[in-house]
PDB file of C-alpha atoms in Angstrom:
ATOM      1  CA  UNK A   1     -46.946  19.807 -53.181  1.00 46.00           C
ATOM      2  CA  UNK A   2     -50.217  19.501 -51.159  1.00 47.00           C
ATOM      3  CA  UNK A   3     -52.182  18.585 -54.219  1.00 45.00           C
ATOM      4  CA  UNK A   4     -49.690  15.686 -54.969  1.00 41.00           C
ATOM      5  CA  UNK A   5     -50.017  14.374 -51.383  1.00 34.00           C
ATOM      6  CA  UNK A   6     -53.640  14.600 -51.578  1.00 38.00           C
ATOM      7  CA  UNK A   7     -53.832  12.874 -54.844  1.00 38.00           C
ATOM      8  CA  UNK A   8     -51.434  10.285 -53.415  1.00 38.00           C
ATOM      9  CA  UNK A   9     -53.697   9.533 -50.587  1.00 37.00           C
ATOM     10  CA  UNK A  10     -56.991   9.157 -52.764  1.00 42.00           C
ATOM     11  CA  UNK A  11     -55.203   6.952 -55.365  1.00 44.00           C
ATOM     12  CA  UNK A  12     -54.192   4.782 -52.380  1.00 46.00           C
ATOM     13  CA  UNK A  13     -57.794   3.999 -51.691  1.00 51.00           C
ATOM     14  CA  UNK A  14     -58.498   3.302 -55.233  1.00 63.00           C
ATOM     15  CA  UNK A  15     -56.720  -0.078 -55.355  1.00 78.00           C
ATOM     16  CA  UNK A  16     -57.914  -3.362 -54.675  1.00 86.00           C
ATOM     17  CA  UNK A  17     -57.390  -4.969 -51.420  1.00 90.00           C
ATOM     18  CA  UNK A  18     -55.518  -8.265 -51.759  1.00 89.00           C
ATOM     19  CA  UNK A  19     -54.984 -11.063 -49.294  1.00 89.00           C
ATOM     20  CA  UNK A  20     -53.355 -14.693 -49.216  1.00 90.00           C
ATOM     21  CA  UNK A  21     -52.878 -17.789 -47.327  1.00 91.00           C
ATOM     22  CA  UNK A  22     -49.697 -19.837 -48.280  1.00 91.00           C
ATOM     23  CA  UNK A  23     -50.517 -23.575 -49.077  1.00 91.00           C
ATOM     24  CA  UNK A  24     -46.732 -24.713 -49.641  1.00 81.00           C
ATOM     25  CA  UNK A  25     -44.270 -24.652 -46.895  1.00 87.00           C
ATOM     26  CA  UNK A  26     -41.554 -23.672 -49.318  1.00 86.00           C
ATOM     27  CA  UNK A  27     -41.281 -19.651 -49.851  1.00 91.00           C
ATOM     28  CA  UNK A  28     -40.698 -19.161 -53.559  1.00 92.00           C
ATOM     29  CA  UNK A  29     -39.127 -16.149 -55.415  1.00 94.00           C
ATOM     30  CA  UNK A  30     -41.731 -13.798 -56.650  1.00 95.00           C
ATOM     31  CA  UNK A  31     -42.406 -14.163 -60.198  1.00 94.00           C
ATOM     32  CA  UNK A  32     -41.074 -11.182 -62.580  1.00 95.00           C
ATOM     33  CA  UNK A  33     -43.473  -8.367 -63.098  1.00 94.00           C
ATOM     34  CA  UNK A  34     -43.214  -8.890 -67.029  1.00 92.00           C
ATOM     35  CA  UNK A  35     -44.525 -12.524 -66.680  1.00 92.00           C
ATOM     36  CA  UNK A  36     -47.980 -13.061 -67.591  1.00 93.00           C
ATOM     37  CA  UNK A  37     -50.146 -14.638 -64.987  1.00 95.00           C
ATOM     38  CA  UNK A  38     -52.859 -16.890 -66.915  1.00 93.00           C
ATOM     39  CA  UNK A  39     -56.466 -17.076 -65.199  1.00 95.00           C
ATOM     40  CA  UNK A  40     -58.372 -20.242 -65.284  1.00 96.00           C
ATOM     41  CA  UNK A  41     -61.921 -20.239 -64.158  1.00 94.00           C
ATOM     42  CA  UNK A  42     -63.796 -23.239 -65.850  1.00 92.00           C
ATOM     43  CA  UNK A  43     -60.926 -25.578 -66.854  1.00 93.00           C
ATOM     44  CA  UNK A  44     -57.844 -26.320 -65.435  1.00 94.00           C
ATOM     45  CA  UNK A  45     -54.349 -26.076 -67.316  1.00 94.00           C
ATOM     46  CA  UNK A  46     -53.128 -29.261 -69.212  1.00 92.00           C
ATOM     47  CA  UNK A  47     -49.775 -29.062 -67.663  1.00 91.00           C
ATOM     48  CA  UNK A  48     -48.799 -30.421 -64.335  1.00 95.00           C
ATOM     49  CA  UNK A  49     -48.734 -27.877 -61.553  1.00 95.00           C
ATOM     50  CA  UNK A  50     -48.454 -27.653 -57.673  1.00 94.00           C
ATOM     51  CA  UNK A  51     -50.749 -25.532 -55.302  1.00 96.00           C
ATOM     52  CA  UNK A  52     -49.052 -22.415 -53.689  1.00 96.00           C
ATOM     53  CA  UNK A  53     -51.961 -20.490 -51.990  1.00 96.00           C
ATOM     54  CA  UNK A  54     -55.188 -19.284 -51.891  1.00 97.00           C
ATOM     55  CA  UNK A  55     -55.608 -15.332 -52.640  1.00 96.00           C
ATOM     56  CA  UNK A  56     -58.595 -12.750 -52.730  1.00 94.00           C
ATOM     57  CA  UNK A  57     -58.813  -9.314 -54.383  1.00 92.00           C
ATOM     58  CA  UNK A  58     -61.607  -7.127 -53.681  1.00 89.00           C
ATOM     59  CA  UNK A  59     -62.548  -3.716 -54.528  1.00 83.00           C
ATOM     60  CA  UNK A  60     -61.581  -1.079 -51.819  1.00 80.00           C
ATOM     61  CA  UNK A  61     -64.178   1.682 -52.790  1.00 73.00           C
ATOM     62  CA  UNK A  62     -66.428   2.737 -55.325  1.00 68.00           C
ATOM     63  CA  UNK A  63     -63.441   3.811 -57.545  1.00 67.00           C
ATOM     64  CA  UNK A  64     -61.616   0.445 -57.584  1.00 73.00           C
ATOM     65  CA  UNK A  65     -62.468  -0.947 -61.124  1.00 84.00           C
ATOM     66  CA  UNK A  66     -63.056  -4.595 -62.283  1.00 83.00           C
ATOM     67  CA  UNK A  67     -59.588  -4.538 -63.960  1.00 87.00           C
ATOM     68  CA  UNK A  68     -57.937  -3.072 -60.983  1.00 88.00           C
ATOM     69  CA  UNK A  69     -59.482  -6.252 -58.943  1.00 89.00           C
ATOM     70  CA  UNK A  70     -58.071  -8.525 -61.849  1.00 91.00           C
ATOM     71  CA  UNK A  71     -54.491  -6.912 -61.664  1.00 92.00           C
ATOM     72  CA  UNK A  72     -54.589  -7.290 -57.747  1.00 92.00           C
ATOM     73  CA  UNK A  73     -55.061 -10.924 -58.293  1.00 94.00           C
ATOM     74  CA  UNK A  74     -52.371 -11.146 -60.720  1.00 95.00           C
ATOM     75  CA  UNK A  75     -50.020  -9.190 -58.594  1.00 95.00           C
ATOM     76  CA  UNK A  76     -50.380 -11.368 -55.615  1.00 96.00           C
ATOM     77  CA  UNK A  77     -50.036 -14.345 -57.534  1.00 97.00           C
ATOM     78  CA  UNK A  78     -46.764 -12.972 -58.503  1.00 97.00           C
ATOM     79  CA  UNK A  79     -45.603 -12.284 -54.781  1.00 96.00           C
ATOM     80  CA  UNK A  80     -46.197 -15.633 -54.093  1.00 96.00           C
ATOM     81  CA  UNK A  81     -43.999 -17.016 -57.160  1.00 96.00           C
ATOM     82  CA  UNK A  82     -47.066 -18.133 -58.962  1.00 95.00           C
ATOM     83  CA  UNK A  83     -47.514 -18.797 -62.762  1.00 95.00           C
ATOM     84  CA  UNK A  84     -51.205 -18.919 -62.826  1.00 96.00           C
ATOM     85  CA  UNK A  85     -54.449 -18.724 -60.813  1.00 97.00           C
ATOM     86  CA  UNK A  86     -57.010 -21.680 -61.195  1.00 97.00           C
ATOM     87  CA  UNK A  87     -60.652 -21.790 -59.873  1.00 96.00           C
ATOM     88  CA  UNK A  88     -60.936 -17.985 -60.250  1.00 95.00           C
ATOM     89  CA  UNK A  89     -64.568 -16.978 -59.182  1.00 94.00           C
ATOM     90  CA  UNK A  90     -66.540 -14.462 -57.076  1.00 90.00           C
ATOM     91  CA  UNK A  91     -66.290 -15.522 -53.378  1.00 87.00           C
ATOM     92  CA  UNK A  92     -68.652 -12.359 -52.418  1.00 85.00           C
ATOM     93  CA  UNK A  93     -69.968  -9.403 -54.005  1.00 82.00           C
ATOM     94  CA  UNK A  94     -66.710  -7.706 -55.599  1.00 80.00           C
ATOM     95  CA  UNK A  95     -64.267 -10.123 -54.420  1.00 89.00           C
ATOM     96  CA  UNK A  96     -62.438 -12.407 -56.697  1.00 91.00           C
ATOM     97  CA  UNK A  97     -60.678 -15.706 -55.155  1.00 95.00           C
ATOM     98  CA  UNK A  98     -58.593 -18.366 -56.555  1.00 96.00           C
ATOM     99  CA  UNK A  99     -55.785 -20.961 -56.010  1.00 97.00           C
ATOM    100  CA  UNK A 100     -52.334 -19.649 -57.193  1.00 97.00           C
ATOM    101  CA  UNK A 101     -50.324 -22.714 -59.056  1.00 96.00           C
ATOM    102  CA  UNK A 102     -46.602 -22.995 -60.273  1.00 95.00           C
ATOM    103  CA  UNK A 103     -46.276 -25.133 -63.436  1.00 95.00           C
ATOM    104  CA  UNK A 104     -44.229 -28.290 -62.785  1.00 93.00           C
ATOM    105  CA  UNK A 105     -41.943 -27.621 -65.956  1.00 90.00           C
ATOM    106  CA  UNK A 106     -41.111 -24.048 -66.882  1.00 80.00           C
ATOM    107  CA  UNK A 107     -41.665 -25.104 -70.409  1.00 81.00           C
ATOM    108  CA  UNK A 108     -45.270 -25.663 -70.275  1.00 80.00           C
ATOM    109  CA  UNK A 109     -47.764 -22.716 -69.519  1.00 70.00           C
ATOM    110  CA  UNK A 110     -51.181 -24.264 -70.482  1.00 72.00           C
TER     111      UNK A 110
END
């Protein structure tokens, strides 16, 4: 029991720290966990979309992997009800940021 508690505390420190600022006054339902969240850095999607919010994900210690930082970005986008993140970029060392969007048509995802 004691080992499990120590592991849980240590694991909690290994995940990324995420933050968000909502741009849309409308609060959307979260996107289902099974839905993919596409990331766009150099290009924008061809489909029409609306901005939902700004997000960041950063390492919370030496044990946080780059993949965990990306997953944190996607998880935060899902919580805001987004379909994708555009303008993904490093805003500081170990900190990724971007704009969460929702596609105007549910049939268009690119």
